[in-house]
Amino acid sequence: MQIDKIKHVLDTLDTTTVEAGNVRQAAEQLSESVQKVAQSAVQVAENASTTIEQATAGQQIIQTSLTSFLSMAEEFAEMQTKISSLMSSIEAVSQVVQVIRSVADQTNLLALNASIEAARAGEHGRGFSIVAEEVRKLAEQTKQSVQSISGTMEAVRQDANQVKETAALLGVHFTDKATQTREAIELLGEIVQNVEQVGHATGHIASLTEEQSASTEDIYMRISQVESNMEQIFNHVSHAGKNIYEIGAGINSLHKGSISQVARLKTKHSLRIVKTDHLLWKWWVYNFLLGYHTIEEKDLVDHHRCRLGVWYDEAKQNQAISSLASFRRLAEPHKRFHEAIRHIYTLASSGKQKEAEMAFAVLEARSDEVLACLDDLASELQVTS
């Protein structure tokens, strides 16, 4: 009567197996996710290596371009120096032209004075007058040439000034860009260094995720083994429960056989027998819920046709027993006990196994009430005897 705990063990094992299955599924999903992450991390690491190579090659190309730009800036600075020298040469030429122009003016003036003096000399000064006229013409041509040269030099000087101003602006621009270029070279070096660090970190992450993938795969395998072991244990316990039931059924057969050999029993012995029979009803229902015992509707006798009911109805004729308070209290809980049995049978037959198992707690409560009445009755009979 006290070994009916198999169902609790089976329920616990079933719950544990279900939880192990849930953990296995979660571990499987985690393993798949980690594997995907590991694959992505490896791919990212490979891409990072390619990026590092491309960044290094790009750094070399940009370094060469920036270096060429710096060289061009230096060459432009030299060109500014040459432009300044050119401006100085233009100024010097302009000064020379001014001198020539001054000489031509003076020569023209002297030629004019010579012509005047030659005219005063008359016939004797005619030859000198011709020479003076030619000198004056030459001075006039020189003056015109000098004016043309002066105009050209002025245009050249203005153009040179514009070139100088433009060169000055470009020089400032080149200086700024040269500074920015040097900073860009340094920044590019830092970028490449950071890319290399990211690449190394990505490679480390890929290594860790591969290790984690192996660990989660191992967890999945171990959980699967635990689930398999739990299923085996469940089967073993279920088999053990069935063996216990068969042993109990065999003991009950021996019990019935031994009772049939006794012609007449004392009241206290009868009470023990009907108490055992009452407990057997609960035990049969318990094994019925486990699937070990078969109960048909015809087996569901009421509280008058079980061994306890038959004894109770016979004992009503015995005034010494029927007058006891515990005897009178026995009828109602015994009736409700059999009603609880029928209710459990109806639920289980309708496929409501969980409800039937929950209703078994009510059956146990009714059984405890019956057993308490029987124990009280046995104590009162002992006192009266």
Coordinates of C-alpha atoms in Angstrom, one line a residue:
M1 CA 0.0 0.0 0.0
Q2 CA 3.0 2.4 0.6
I3 CA 4.8 1.9 -2.7
D4 CA 2.4 3.8 -4.9
K5 CA 4.9 6.7 -5.7
I6 CA 5.8 5.5 -9.2
K7 CA 3.6 8.1 -10.8
H8 CA 5.2 10.9 -9.0
V9 CA 8.6 9.7 -10.2
L10 CA 7.3 9.2 -13.8
D11 CA 5.8 12.7 -13.8
T12 CA 9.1 14.1 -12.6
L13 CA 11.0 12.2 -15.2
D14 CA 8.6 13.2 -17.9
T15 CA 8.8 16.9 -16.9
T16 CA 12.6 16.6 -16.7
T17 CA 12.7 14.9 -20.1
V18 CA 10.5 17.7 -21.6
E19 CA 12.8 20.3 -20.1
A20 CA 15.8 18.5 -21.3
G21 CA 14.2 18.5 -24.8
N22 CA 13.6 22.2 -24.6
V23 CA 17.2 22.8 -23.5
R24 CA 18.4 20.6 -26.3
Q25 CA 16.3 22.5 -28.8
A26 CA 17.6 25.8 -27.3
A27 CA 21.2 24.5 -27.4
E28 CA 20.7 23.4 -31.0
Q29 CA 19.4 26.8 -32.0
L30 CA 22.2 28.4 -30.1
S31 CA 24.7 26.2 -31.7
E32 CA 23.3 27.0 -35.2
S33 CA 23.4 30.8 -34.3
V34 CA 26.9 30.6 -33.0
Q35 CA 28.0 28.7 -36.1
K36 CA 26.5 31.4 -38.3
V37 CA 28.2 34.0 -36.2
A38 CA 31.5 32.1 -36.5
Q39 CA 31.1 31.8 -40.2
S40 CA 30.3 35.5 -40.5
A41 CA 33.3 36.4 -38.2
V42 CA 35.6 34.3 -40.3
Q43 CA 34.3 36.0 -43.5
V44 CA 34.7 39.4 -41.9
A45 CA 38.2 38.5 -40.8
E46 CA 39.1 37.5 -44.4
N47 CA 37.5 40.7 -45.7
A48 CA 39.5 42.6 -43.1
S49 CA 42.7 41.1 -44.3
T50 CA 41.8 42.1 -47.8
T51 CA 40.9 45.6 -46.6
I52 CA 44.3 45.9 -44.8
E53 CA 46.1 44.9 -48.0
Q54 CA 44.0 47.4 -50.1
A55 CA 44.5 50.1 -47.5
T56 CA 48.3 49.5 -47.4
A57 CA 48.4 49.7 -51.3
G58 CA 46.2 52.7 -51.2
Q59 CA 48.4 54.3 -48.6
Q60 CA 51.5 53.8 -50.9
I61 CA 49.7 55.3 -53.9
I62 CA 48.4 58.3 -51.9
Q63 CA 51.8 58.7 -50.3
T64 CA 53.4 58.9 -53.7
S65 CA 50.7 61.4 -54.9
L66 CA 51.0 63.5 -51.8
T67 CA 54.8 63.5 -52.0
S68 CA 54.6 64.6 -55.7
F69 CA 52.2 67.4 -54.6
L70 CA 54.7 68.5 -51.9
S71 CA 57.5 68.5 -54.6
M72 CA 55.3 70.6 -56.9
A73 CA 54.7 73.0 -54.0
E74 CA 58.4 73.4 -53.5
E75 CA 58.9 73.9 -57.3
F76 CA 56.2 76.5 -57.3
A77 CA 58.1 78.3 -54.5
E78 CA 61.2 78.3 -56.7
M79 CA 59.0 79.7 -59.5
Q80 CA 57.9 82.6 -57.3
T81 CA 61.5 83.4 -56.7
K82 CA 62.1 83.4 -60.5
I83 CA 59.1 85.7 -61.0
S84 CA 60.5 88.1 -58.5
S85 CA 63.8 88.1 -60.3
L86 CA 61.9 88.7 -63.6
M87 CA 60.2 91.7 -62.1
S88 CA 63.5 93.1 -61.0
S89 CA 64.9 92.6 -64.6
I90 CA 61.8 94.3 -66.0
E91 CA 62.3 97.3 -63.7
A92 CA 66.0 97.4 -64.7
V93 CA 65.1 97.4 -68.4
S94 CA 62.5 100.0 -67.9
Q95 CA 65.1 102.2 -66.2
V96 CA 67.5 101.7 -69.2
V97 CA 64.7 102.6 -71.6
Q98 CA 64.0 105.8 -69.6
V99 CA 67.7 106.7 -70.0
I100 CA 67.6 106.1 -73.7
R101 CA 64.5 108.2 -74.0
S102 CA 66.2 111.0 -72.1
V103 CA 69.2 110.8 -74.4
A104 CA 67.0 110.9 -77.4
D105 CA 65.2 114.0 -76.1
Q106 CA 68.5 115.7 -75.5
T107 CA 69.8 114.6 -78.9
N108 CA 66.7 116.0 -80.6
L109 CA 67.2 119.3 -78.7
L110 CA 70.9 119.5 -79.7
A111 CA 70.0 118.7 -83.3
L112 CA 67.4 121.5 -83.3
N113 CA 69.9 124.0 -81.8
A114 CA 72.5 122.8 -84.4
S115 CA 70.0 123.5 -87.2
I116 CA 69.4 126.9 -85.9
E117 CA 73.1 127.7 -85.7
A118 CA 73.6 126.3 -89.2
A119 CA 70.9 128.6 -90.5
R120 CA 72.6 131.6 -89.0
A121 CA 75.9 130.5 -90.7
G122 CA 74.3 130.7 -94.1
E123 CA 76.1 129.0 -97.0
H124 CA 78.9 127.8 -94.7
G125 CA 76.5 126.0 -92.4
R126 CA 74.5 124.2 -95.0
G127 CA 76.4 120.8 -94.7
F128 CA 76.2 121.0 -90.9
S129 CA 72.5 121.7 -91.2
I130 CA 72.0 118.5 -93.2
V131 CA 73.9 116.5 -90.6
A132 CA 71.9 118.1 -87.8
E133 CA 68.6 117.3 -89.6
E134 CA 69.6 113.7 -89.9
V135 CA 70.6 113.5 -86.3
R136 CA 67.3 115.1 -85.3
K137 CA 65.4 112.5 -87.4
L138 CA 67.5 109.7 -85.8
A139 CA 66.7 111.1 -82.4
E140 CA 63.0 111.3 -83.3
Q141 CA 63.0 107.6 -84.5
T142 CA 64.8 106.6 -81.4
K143 CA 62.2 108.5 -79.3
Q144 CA 59.4 106.7 -81.1
S145 CA 61.1 103.3 -80.7
V146 CA 61.7 104.1 -77.0
Q147 CA 58.0 105.0 -76.6
S148 CA 57.0 101.7 -78.3
I149 CA 59.4 99.8 -76.1
S150 CA 58.2 101.7 -73.0
G151 CA 54.6 100.7 -73.9
T152 CA 55.5 97.1 -74.4
M153 CA 57.6 97.1 -71.2
E154 CA 54.7 98.6 -69.3
A155 CA 52.3 95.9 -70.5
V156 CA 54.9 93.3 -69.6
R157 CA 55.3 94.8 -66.2
Q158 CA 51.6 94.8 -65.6
D159 CA 51.3 91.2 -66.8
A160 CA 54.2 90.3 -64.6
N161 CA 52.6 92.1 -61.6
Q162 CA 49.4 90.1 -62.2
V163 CA 51.5 86.9 -62.5
K164 CA 53.3 87.8 -59.3
E165 CA 50.0 88.5 -57.4
T166 CA 48.5 85.3 -58.7
A167 CA 51.7 83.4 -57.8
A168 CA 51.5 84.9 -54.4
L169 CA 48.0 83.7 -53.9
L170 CA 48.8 80.3 -55.3
G171 CA 51.9 80.3 -53.0
V172 CA 49.7 80.8 -49.9
H173 CA 47.2 78.2 -51.2
F174 CA 50.1 75.7 -51.9
T175 CA 51.5 76.4 -48.4
D176 CA 48.1 75.6 -46.8
K177 CA 47.6 72.6 -48.9
A178 CA 51.1 71.4 -48.2
T179 CA 50.4 71.6 -44.5
Q180 CA 47.1 69.7 -45.0
T181 CA 48.9 67.2 -47.2
R182 CA 51.4 66.5 -44.4
E183 CA 48.6 66.1 -41.9
A184 CA 46.7 63.8 -44.4
I185 CA 49.8 61.6 -44.7
E186 CA 50.0 61.3 -40.9
L187 CA 46.2 60.7 -40.7
L188 CA 46.4 58.1 -43.5
G189 CA 49.1 56.3 -41.5
E190 CA 46.9 56.3 -38.4
I191 CA 43.9 55.0 -40.5
V192 CA 45.9 52.1 -41.9
Q193 CA 47.2 51.3 -38.4
N194 CA 43.6 51.3 -37.1
V195 CA 42.5 49.1 -39.9
E196 CA 45.2 46.7 -39.0
Q197 CA 44.1 46.7 -35.4
V198 CA 40.5 46.1 -36.4
G199 CA 41.7 43.3 -38.6
H200 CA 43.6 41.7 -35.8
A201 CA 40.6 42.1 -33.4
T202 CA 38.3 40.6 -36.0
G203 CA 40.6 37.6 -36.4
H204 CA 40.6 37.2 -32.6
I205 CA 36.8 37.4 -32.6
A206 CA 36.6 34.8 -35.3
S207 CA 38.9 32.5 -33.3
L208 CA 36.7 33.0 -30.2
T209 CA 33.5 32.4 -32.0
E210 CA 34.9 29.2 -33.5
E211 CA 35.8 28.0 -30.0
Q212 CA 32.3 29.0 -28.8
S213 CA 30.7 27.2 -31.7
A214 CA 32.6 24.0 -30.7
S215 CA 31.6 24.5 -27.1
T216 CA 27.9 25.0 -27.9
E217 CA 28.0 21.9 -30.2
D218 CA 29.5 20.0 -27.3
I219 CA 26.7 21.3 -25.0
Y220 CA 24.1 20.2 -27.5
M221 CA 25.6 16.7 -27.7
R222 CA 25.7 16.4 -23.9
I223 CA 22.1 17.6 -23.5
S224 CA 21.0 15.2 -26.2
Q225 CA 22.7 12.4 -24.3
V226 CA 21.0 13.6 -21.0
E227 CA 17.6 13.6 -22.8
S228 CA 18.3 10.0 -24.1
N229 CA 19.3 8.9 -20.6
M230 CA 16.2 10.5 -19.1
E231 CA 14.0 8.6 -21.6
Q232 CA 15.8 5.3 -20.7
I233 CA 15.3 6.0 -17.0
F234 CA 11.6 6.8 -17.7
N235 CA 11.3 3.4 -19.4
H236 CA 13.1 1.6 -16.6
V237 CA 11.0 3.3 -13.9
S238 CA 7.8 2.6 -15.9
H239 CA 8.9 -1.1 -16.2
A240 CA 9.6 -1.2 -12.5
G241 CA 6.2 0.3 -11.7
K242 CA 4.5 -2.4 -13.8
N243 CA 6.5 -5.0 -12.0
I244 CA 5.5 -3.6 -8.6
Y245 CA 1.9 -3.6 -9.8
E246 CA 2.1 -7.3 -10.9
I247 CA 3.7 -8.2 -7.5
G248 CA 0.9 -6.3 -5.7
A249 CA -1.7 -8.1 -7.7
G250 CA -0.1 -11.4 -6.9
I251 CA 0.0 -10.6 -3.2
N252 CA -3.7 -9.6 -3.4
S253 CA -4.5 -13.0 -4.9
L254 CA -2.7 -14.7 -2.0
H255 CA -4.6 -12.4 0.3
K256 CA -8.0 -13.4 -1.1
G257 CA -7.0 -17.0 -1.0
S258 CA -6.0 -16.9 2.6
I259 CA -9.2 -15.1 3.6
S260 CA -11.3 -17.7 1.9
Q261 CA -9.7 -20.4 4.1
V262 CA -11.0 -18.8 7.3
A263 CA -14.5 -19.8 8.2
R264 CA -15.2 -17.0 10.7
L265 CA -13.3 -13.9 11.6
K266 CA -13.3 -11.7 14.6
T267 CA -14.5 -8.1 14.2
K268 CA -11.0 -6.6 14.6
H269 CA -9.7 -9.0 11.9
S270 CA -12.7 -8.1 9.6
L271 CA -11.9 -4.5 10.1
R272 CA -8.3 -5.0 9.0
I273 CA -9.5 -7.0 5.9
V274 CA -12.1 -4.4 4.8
K275 CA -9.5 -1.6 5.4
T276 CA -7.0 -3.4 3.2
D277 CA -9.7 -3.9 0.6
H278 CA -10.5 -0.2 0.7
L279 CA -6.9 0.7 0.2
L280 CA -6.7 -1.8 -2.7
W281 CA -9.5 0.2 -4.4
K282 CA -7.4 3.3 -4.3
W283 CA -4.4 1.3 -5.4
W284 CA -6.3 -0.1 -8.4
V285 CA -7.3 3.4 -9.5
Y286 CA -3.8 4.6 -9.1
N287 CA -2.4 1.9 -11.4
F288 CA -5.4 2.5 -13.7
L289 CA -4.1 6.0 -14.2
L290 CA -0.6 4.7 -14.8
G291 CA -1.9 2.3 -17.4
Y292 CA -0.9 -0.8 -15.6
H293 CA -4.4 -1.9 -14.4
T294 CA -7.6 -2.2 -16.4
I295 CA -11.0 -1.1 -15.0
E296 CA -14.2 -1.6 -16.8
E297 CA -17.5 0.2 -16.0
K298 CA -19.0 -3.0 -14.6
D299 CA -16.2 -3.1 -12.1
L300 CA -17.3 0.2 -10.6
V301 CA -19.5 -1.2 -7.8
D302 CA -21.2 1.3 -5.4
H303 CA -20.5 1.6 -1.7
H304 CA -22.9 -1.2 -0.9
R305 CA -21.3 -3.9 -3.0
C306 CA -17.6 -3.6 -2.2
R307 CA -16.1 -5.7 0.7
L308 CA -16.3 -2.7 3.1
G309 CA -19.9 -2.0 2.0
V310 CA -21.0 -5.6 2.5
W311 CA -19.4 -5.7 5.9
Y312 CA -21.0 -2.4 6.9
D313 CA -24.5 -3.5 5.9
E314 CA -24.1 -6.8 7.9
A315 CA -22.7 -4.9 10.8
K316 CA -25.8 -2.8 11.0
Q317 CA -27.5 -5.8 12.5
N318 CA -25.0 -5.8 15.4
Q319 CA -26.2 -3.3 18.0
A320 CA -22.8 -3.3 19.7
I321 CA -21.1 -2.0 16.5
S322 CA -23.9 0.0 14.8
S323 CA -24.4 2.1 17.9
L324 CA -20.9 3.5 17.8
A325 CA -20.4 7.1 16.5
S326 CA -17.5 6.2 14.3
F327 CA -19.6 3.5 12.6
R328 CA -22.3 6.0 11.9
R329 CA -19.8 8.5 10.4
L330 CA -18.4 5.9 8.1
A331 CA -21.3 5.8 5.6
E332 CA -21.0 9.2 4.0
P333 CA -17.2 9.4 3.3
H334 CA -17.4 5.8 2.0
K335 CA -20.2 6.8 -0.4
R336 CA -18.3 9.8 -1.6
F337 CA -15.1 7.7 -2.0
H338 CA -16.9 5.4 -4.6
E339 CA -18.4 8.5 -6.3
A340 CA -14.8 9.9 -6.6
I341 CA -13.7 6.6 -8.2
R342 CA -16.5 6.8 -10.8
H343 CA -15.7 10.4 -11.5
I344 CA -12.0 9.6 -12.2
Y345 CA -13.0 6.7 -14.4
T346 CA -15.3 9.0 -16.4
L347 CA -12.6 11.6 -16.9
A348 CA -9.9 9.1 -17.9
S349 CA -12.3 7.3 -20.3
S350 CA -13.0 10.7 -22.0
G351 CA -9.3 11.3 -22.6
K352 CA -9.1 13.9 -19.8
Q353 CA -6.0 12.3 -18.2
K354 CA -4.8 15.5 -16.5
E355 CA -8.2 16.2 -14.9
A356 CA -8.4 12.6 -13.8
E357 CA -5.0 12.8 -12.2
M358 CA -5.9 16.0 -10.4
A359 CA -9.2 14.4 -9.2
F360 CA -7.1 11.6 -7.6
A361 CA -6.2 14.1 -4.8
V362 CA -10.0 14.2 -3.9
L363 CA -10.1 10.4 -3.8
E364 CA -7.2 10.4 -1.4
A365 CA -8.9 12.9 0.8
R366 CA -12.1 10.8 0.9
S367 CA -10.0 7.7 1.6
D368 CA -8.3 9.4 4.5
E369 CA -11.7 10.1 6.0
V370 CA -12.8 6.5 5.6
L371 CA -9.5 5.2 7.2
A372 CA -9.9 7.6 10.1
C373 CA -13.4 6.3 10.8
L374 CA -12.2 2.7 10.6
D375 CA -9.3 3.4 13.0
D376 CA -11.7 5.1 15.4
L377 CA -14.1 2.2 15.1
A378 CA -11.3 -0.2 15.9
S379 CA -10.3 1.8 18.9
E380 CA -13.9 2.0 20.2
L381 CA -14.5 -1.7 19.7
Q382 CA -11.3 -2.5 21.6
V383 CA -12.5 -0.3 24.5
T384 CA -16.0 -1.9 24.6
S385 CA -14.5 -5.3 24.5

